[in-house]
């Protein structure tokens, strides 16, 4: 039985996300995707950006479905997905990294993850980024964000209420709070792109 999952949102948002990634990843070589989910983004973006090696990663429970999708696509630039997630112990960061993992990625991508994780796990994710990012690497994060504590739309307000009803630790994050975490990891915001459905794609660069 197939273990592949399908996300209508991934299918719908891949084109506008790709339009931004094509600009920021044109001179990149190795991308780490954190929270690959269904693997649809990995499949689509690796096919559209064949100069990149696209390393998918997620919670171990999701890896069989991701691997099945990537195997079926037969792309030469999508190695086996990694088990990787934000962890709080023994220290906040990303783990467990494969012991033979080639690190120093020159790009990191994540979509629709920050509002699913608890704030402590968001902090852990950013704390772990320096261990996997090369000097001058870019970080691209897609999803909904608040600005100065305010919702950008009524639909985002309703979505945030739905998230918190399901899991009180989740919720749409304030862009300024995320920027502060990024700054603590040595990352500077270089672009903030408005996207369909009241989402944004925010791009930071690590100091070179």
CSV table of C-alpha atoms in Angstrom, one decimal:
chain,number,residue,atom,x,y,z
A,1,UNK,CA,0.0,0.0,0.0
A,2,UNK,CA,1.3,3.4,-0.9
A,3,UNK,CA,2.4,5.7,2.0
A,4,UNK,CA,2.4,8.8,-0.2
A,5,UNK,CA,0.3,11.7,1.2
A,6,UNK,CA,-1.1,14.6,-0.8
A,7,UNK,CA,-1.5,18.3,0.2
A,8,UNK,CA,-3.8,20.5,-1.9
A,9,UNK,CA,-2.0,23.6,-0.4
A,10,UNK,CA,1.4,22.3,-1.7
A,11,UNK,CA,0.0,21.8,-5.1
A,12,UNK,CA,-1.6,25.3,-5.1
A,13,UNK,CA,1.4,27.3,-3.7
A,14,UNK,CA,4.3,25.6,-5.5
A,15,UNK,CA,4.3,28.0,-8.5
A,16,UNK,CA,4.4,31.3,-6.6
A,17,UNK,CA,7.0,29.8,-4.2
A,18,UNK,CA,9.1,28.6,-7.2
A,19,UNK,CA,9.1,32.1,-8.8
A,20,UNK,CA,10.9,33.5,-5.7
A,21,UNK,CA,13.2,30.5,-5.2
A,22,UNK,CA,14.4,30.8,-8.8
A,23,UNK,CA,15.8,34.2,-8.0
A,24,UNK,CA,17.4,33.3,-4.7
A,25,UNK,CA,18.6,29.8,-5.5
A,26,UNK,CA,20.0,30.5,-9.0
A,27,UNK,CA,23.6,30.4,-7.7
A,28,UNK,CA,23.1,27.8,-4.9
A,29,UNK,CA,24.2,24.2,-5.0
A,30,UNK,CA,22.8,22.3,-2.0
A,31,UNK,CA,19.4,22.9,-0.4
A,32,UNK,CA,18.2,21.4,2.9
A,33,UNK,CA,14.4,21.4,3.1
A,34,UNK,CA,13.2,21.2,6.7
A,35,UNK,CA,9.7,19.8,7.2
A,36,UNK,CA,9.2,18.3,3.8
A,37,UNK,CA,5.8,16.9,4.7
A,38,UNK,CA,4.3,15.1,1.6
A,39,UNK,CA,7.5,15.6,-0.4
A,40,UNK,CA,5.5,17.5,-3.1
A,41,UNK,CA,7.7,20.6,-2.8
A,42,UNK,CA,10.9,18.5,-2.9
A,43,UNK,CA,9.7,16.8,-6.1
A,44,UNK,CA,8.5,19.9,-7.8
A,45,UNK,CA,11.4,22.2,-7.0
A,46,UNK,CA,14.1,19.6,-7.6
A,47,UNK,CA,12.6,19.0,-11.0
A,48,UNK,CA,12.4,22.8,-11.8
A,49,UNK,CA,15.9,23.5,-10.4
A,50,UNK,CA,18.0,20.6,-11.6
A,51,UNK,CA,21.3,22.4,-10.8
A,52,UNK,CA,20.4,21.9,-7.1
A,53,UNK,CA,20.8,18.9,-4.9
A,54,UNK,CA,17.5,19.0,-2.9
A,55,UNK,CA,17.8,17.3,0.5
A,56,UNK,CA,14.4,16.6,2.0
A,57,UNK,CA,13.9,16.0,5.7
A,58,UNK,CA,11.2,15.5,8.2
A,59,UNK,CA,10.0,13.5,11.2
A,60,UNK,CA,10.8,9.8,10.8
A,61,UNK,CA,7.1,8.9,10.5
A,62,UNK,CA,6.9,11.0,7.3
A,63,UNK,CA,10.0,9.6,5.5
A,64,UNK,CA,8.5,6.5,3.9
A,65,UNK,CA,5.9,8.6,2.0
A,66,UNK,CA,8.5,11.2,1.0
A,67,UNK,CA,10.9,8.5,-0.2
A,68,UNK,CA,8.2,6.8,-2.2
A,69,UNK,CA,7.3,10.0,-4.0
A,70,UNK,CA,10.9,10.9,-4.8
A,71,UNK,CA,11.7,7.3,-5.9
A,72,UNK,CA,8.7,7.4,-8.2
A,73,UNK,CA,9.9,10.8,-9.7
A,74,UNK,CA,13.3,9.3,-10.4
A,75,UNK,CA,15.1,12.6,-10.1
A,76,UNK,CA,18.9,12.5,-9.9
A,77,UNK,CA,19.1,15.4,-7.5
A,78,UNK,CA,17.0,14.2,-4.6
A,79,UNK,CA,18.9,11.9,-2.2
A,80,UNK,CA,17.1,9.8,0.4
A,81,UNK,CA,15.2,12.0,2.9
A,82,UNK,CA,16.7,12.6,6.3
A,83,UNK,CA,15.1,12.1,9.7
A,84,UNK,CA,15.4,15.7,11.1
A,85,UNK,CA,13.4,17.9,13.4
A,86,UNK,CA,13.7,20.7,15.9
A,87,UNK,CA,14.6,19.2,19.3
A,88,UNK,CA,14.6,20.7,22.8
A,89,UNK,CA,17.1,18.3,24.5
A,90,UNK,CA,19.8,17.7,25.3
A,91,UNK,CA,20.1,21.2,23.8
A,92,UNK,CA,17.8,23.2,21.5
A,93,UNK,CA,18.7,22.6,17.9
A,94,UNK,CA,18.2,20.3,14.9
A,95,UNK,CA,18.6,16.6,15.2
A,96,UNK,CA,19.4,13.9,15.0
A,97,UNK,CA,21.7,14.7,12.1
A,98,UNK,CA,22.9,11.6,10.2
A,99,UNK,CA,26.4,10.8,11.3
A,100,UNK,CA,27.7,10.9,7.8
A,101,UNK,CA,25.6,13.9,6.8
A,102,UNK,CA,27.3,16.4,4.4
A,103,UNK,CA,26.6,19.7,6.1
A,104,UNK,CA,27.3,23.4,5.1
A,105,UNK,CA,24.2,23.8,2.9
A,106,UNK,CA,24.2,27.0,1.0
A,107,UNK,CA,20.4,27.2,1.2
A,108,UNK,CA,17.7,26.1,3.6
A,109,UNK,CA,14.0,26.0,2.7
A,110,UNK,CA,10.9,25.4,4.9
A,111,UNK,CA,7.2,25.8,4.2
A,112,UNK,CA,4.2,26.0,6.5
A,113,UNK,CA,6.2,24.8,9.6
A,114,UNK,CA,6.6,27.7,12.0
A,115,UNK,CA,2.9,28.0,12.9
A,116,UNK,CA,2.7,24.2,13.4
A,117,UNK,CA,5.6,24.0,15.9
A,118,UNK,CA,5.5,25.4,19.4
A,119,UNK,CA,7.5,28.6,19.9
A,120,UNK,CA,10.1,26.6,21.8
A,121,UNK,CA,10.6,24.4,18.8
A,122,UNK,CA,10.8,27.4,16.5
A,123,UNK,CA,13.5,28.8,18.7
A,124,UNK,CA,15.3,25.4,18.6
A,125,UNK,CA,15.1,25.3,14.8
A,126,UNK,CA,16.8,28.7,14.5
A,127,UNK,CA,19.4,27.7,17.1
A,128,UNK,CA,20.3,24.7,15.0
A,129,UNK,CA,20.6,26.5,11.7
A,130,UNK,CA,24.3,27.6,12.1
A,131,UNK,CA,25.3,24.0,12.3
A,132,UNK,CA,23.9,23.2,8.8
A,133,UNK,CA,24.4,26.5,6.9
A,134,UNK,CA,27.5,27.6,5.1
A,135,UNK,CA,28.8,31.2,5.2
A,136,UNK,CA,26.6,33.3,2.9
A,137,UNK,CA,23.8,30.7,2.8
A,138,UNK,CA,20.2,31.8,2.4
A,139,UNK,CA,17.2,30.8,4.4
A,140,UNK,CA,13.7,30.8,2.7
A,141,UNK,CA,10.6,30.4,4.8
A,142,UNK,CA,7.1,30.3,3.5
A,143,UNK,CA,3.9,30.7,5.5
A,144,UNK,CA,1.6,33.1,7.3
A,145,UNK,CA,3.2,35.8,9.5
A,146,UNK,CA,1.7,38.5,11.8
A,147,UNK,CA,3.2,42.0,11.7
A,148,UNK,CA,3.7,43.9,15.0
A,149,UNK,CA,1.3,41.6,16.7
A,150,UNK,CA,-1.5,42.1,14.2
A,151,UNK,CA,-3.1,39.6,11.8
A,152,UNK,CA,-2.7,40.4,8.1
A,153,UNK,CA,-6.3,39.3,7.3
A,154,UNK,CA,-9.5,38.0,8.9
A,155,UNK,CA,-8.7,34.6,7.3
A,156,UNK,CA,-5.4,34.4,9.1
A,157,UNK,CA,-7.1,35.4,12.4
A,158,UNK,CA,-9.6,32.5,11.9
A,159,UNK,CA,-6.7,30.1,10.9
A,160,UNK,CA,-4.8,31.1,14.0
A,161,UNK,CA,-7.9,30.3,16.2
A,162,UNK,CA,-8.2,26.9,14.5
A,163,UNK,CA,-4.5,26.2,15.1
A,164,UNK,CA,-4.7,27.1,18.8
A,165,UNK,CA,-7.9,25.1,19.3
A,166,UNK,CA,-6.1,22.0,17.9
A,167,UNK,CA,-2.8,22.7,19.7
A,168,UNK,CA,-2.5,25.7,22.1
A,169,UNK,CA,1.3,25.7,21.5
A,170,UNK,CA,0.9,26.4,17.8
A,171,UNK,CA,-0.1,29.6,16.1
A,172,UNK,CA,0.9,32.2,13.5
A,173,UNK,CA,4.3,33.8,14.5
A,174,UNK,CA,5.1,37.5,14.6
A,175,UNK,CA,7.6,38.4,11.9
A,176,UNK,CA,9.6,40.6,14.2
A,177,UNK,CA,10.0,37.8,16.7
A,178,UNK,CA,11.2,35.5,14.0
A,179,UNK,CA,13.6,38.1,12.7
A,180,UNK,CA,15.1,38.4,16.2
A,181,UNK,CA,15.7,34.6,16.2
A,182,UNK,CA,17.2,34.9,12.7
A,183,UNK,CA,19.5,37.7,13.8
A,184,UNK,CA,20.7,35.6,16.8
A,185,UNK,CA,21.7,32.9,14.3
A,186,UNK,CA,23.6,35.4,12.2
A,187,UNK,CA,21.0,35.9,9.5
A,188,UNK,CA,19.8,39.2,8.0
A,189,UNK,CA,16.5,39.6,6.3
A,190,UNK,CA,17.0,40.4,2.6
A,191,UNK,CA,13.5,40.1,1.1
A,192,UNK,CA,9.9,39.7,2.3
A,193,UNK,CA,7.6,38.7,-0.5
A,194,UNK,CA,3.8,38.9,-0.3
A,195,UNK,CA,2.3,35.6,-1.5
A,196,UNK,CA,-1.2,34.4,-2.3
A,197,UNK,CA,-3.7,33.5,0.4
A,198,UNK,CA,-2.1,36.0,2.9
A,199,UNK,CA,1.1,34.1,3.2
A,200,UNK,CA,4.7,35.5,2.8
A,201,UNK,CA,8.0,34.1,1.7
A,202,UNK,CA,10.8,35.6,3.8
A,203,UNK,CA,14.4,35.3,2.9
A,204,UNK,CA,17.5,35.8,5.1
A,205,UNK,CA,21.2,35.5,4.3
A,206,UNK,CA,23.9,34.3,6.7
A,207,UNK,CA,26.9,36.6,7.0
A,208,UNK,CA,29.7,35.6,4.6
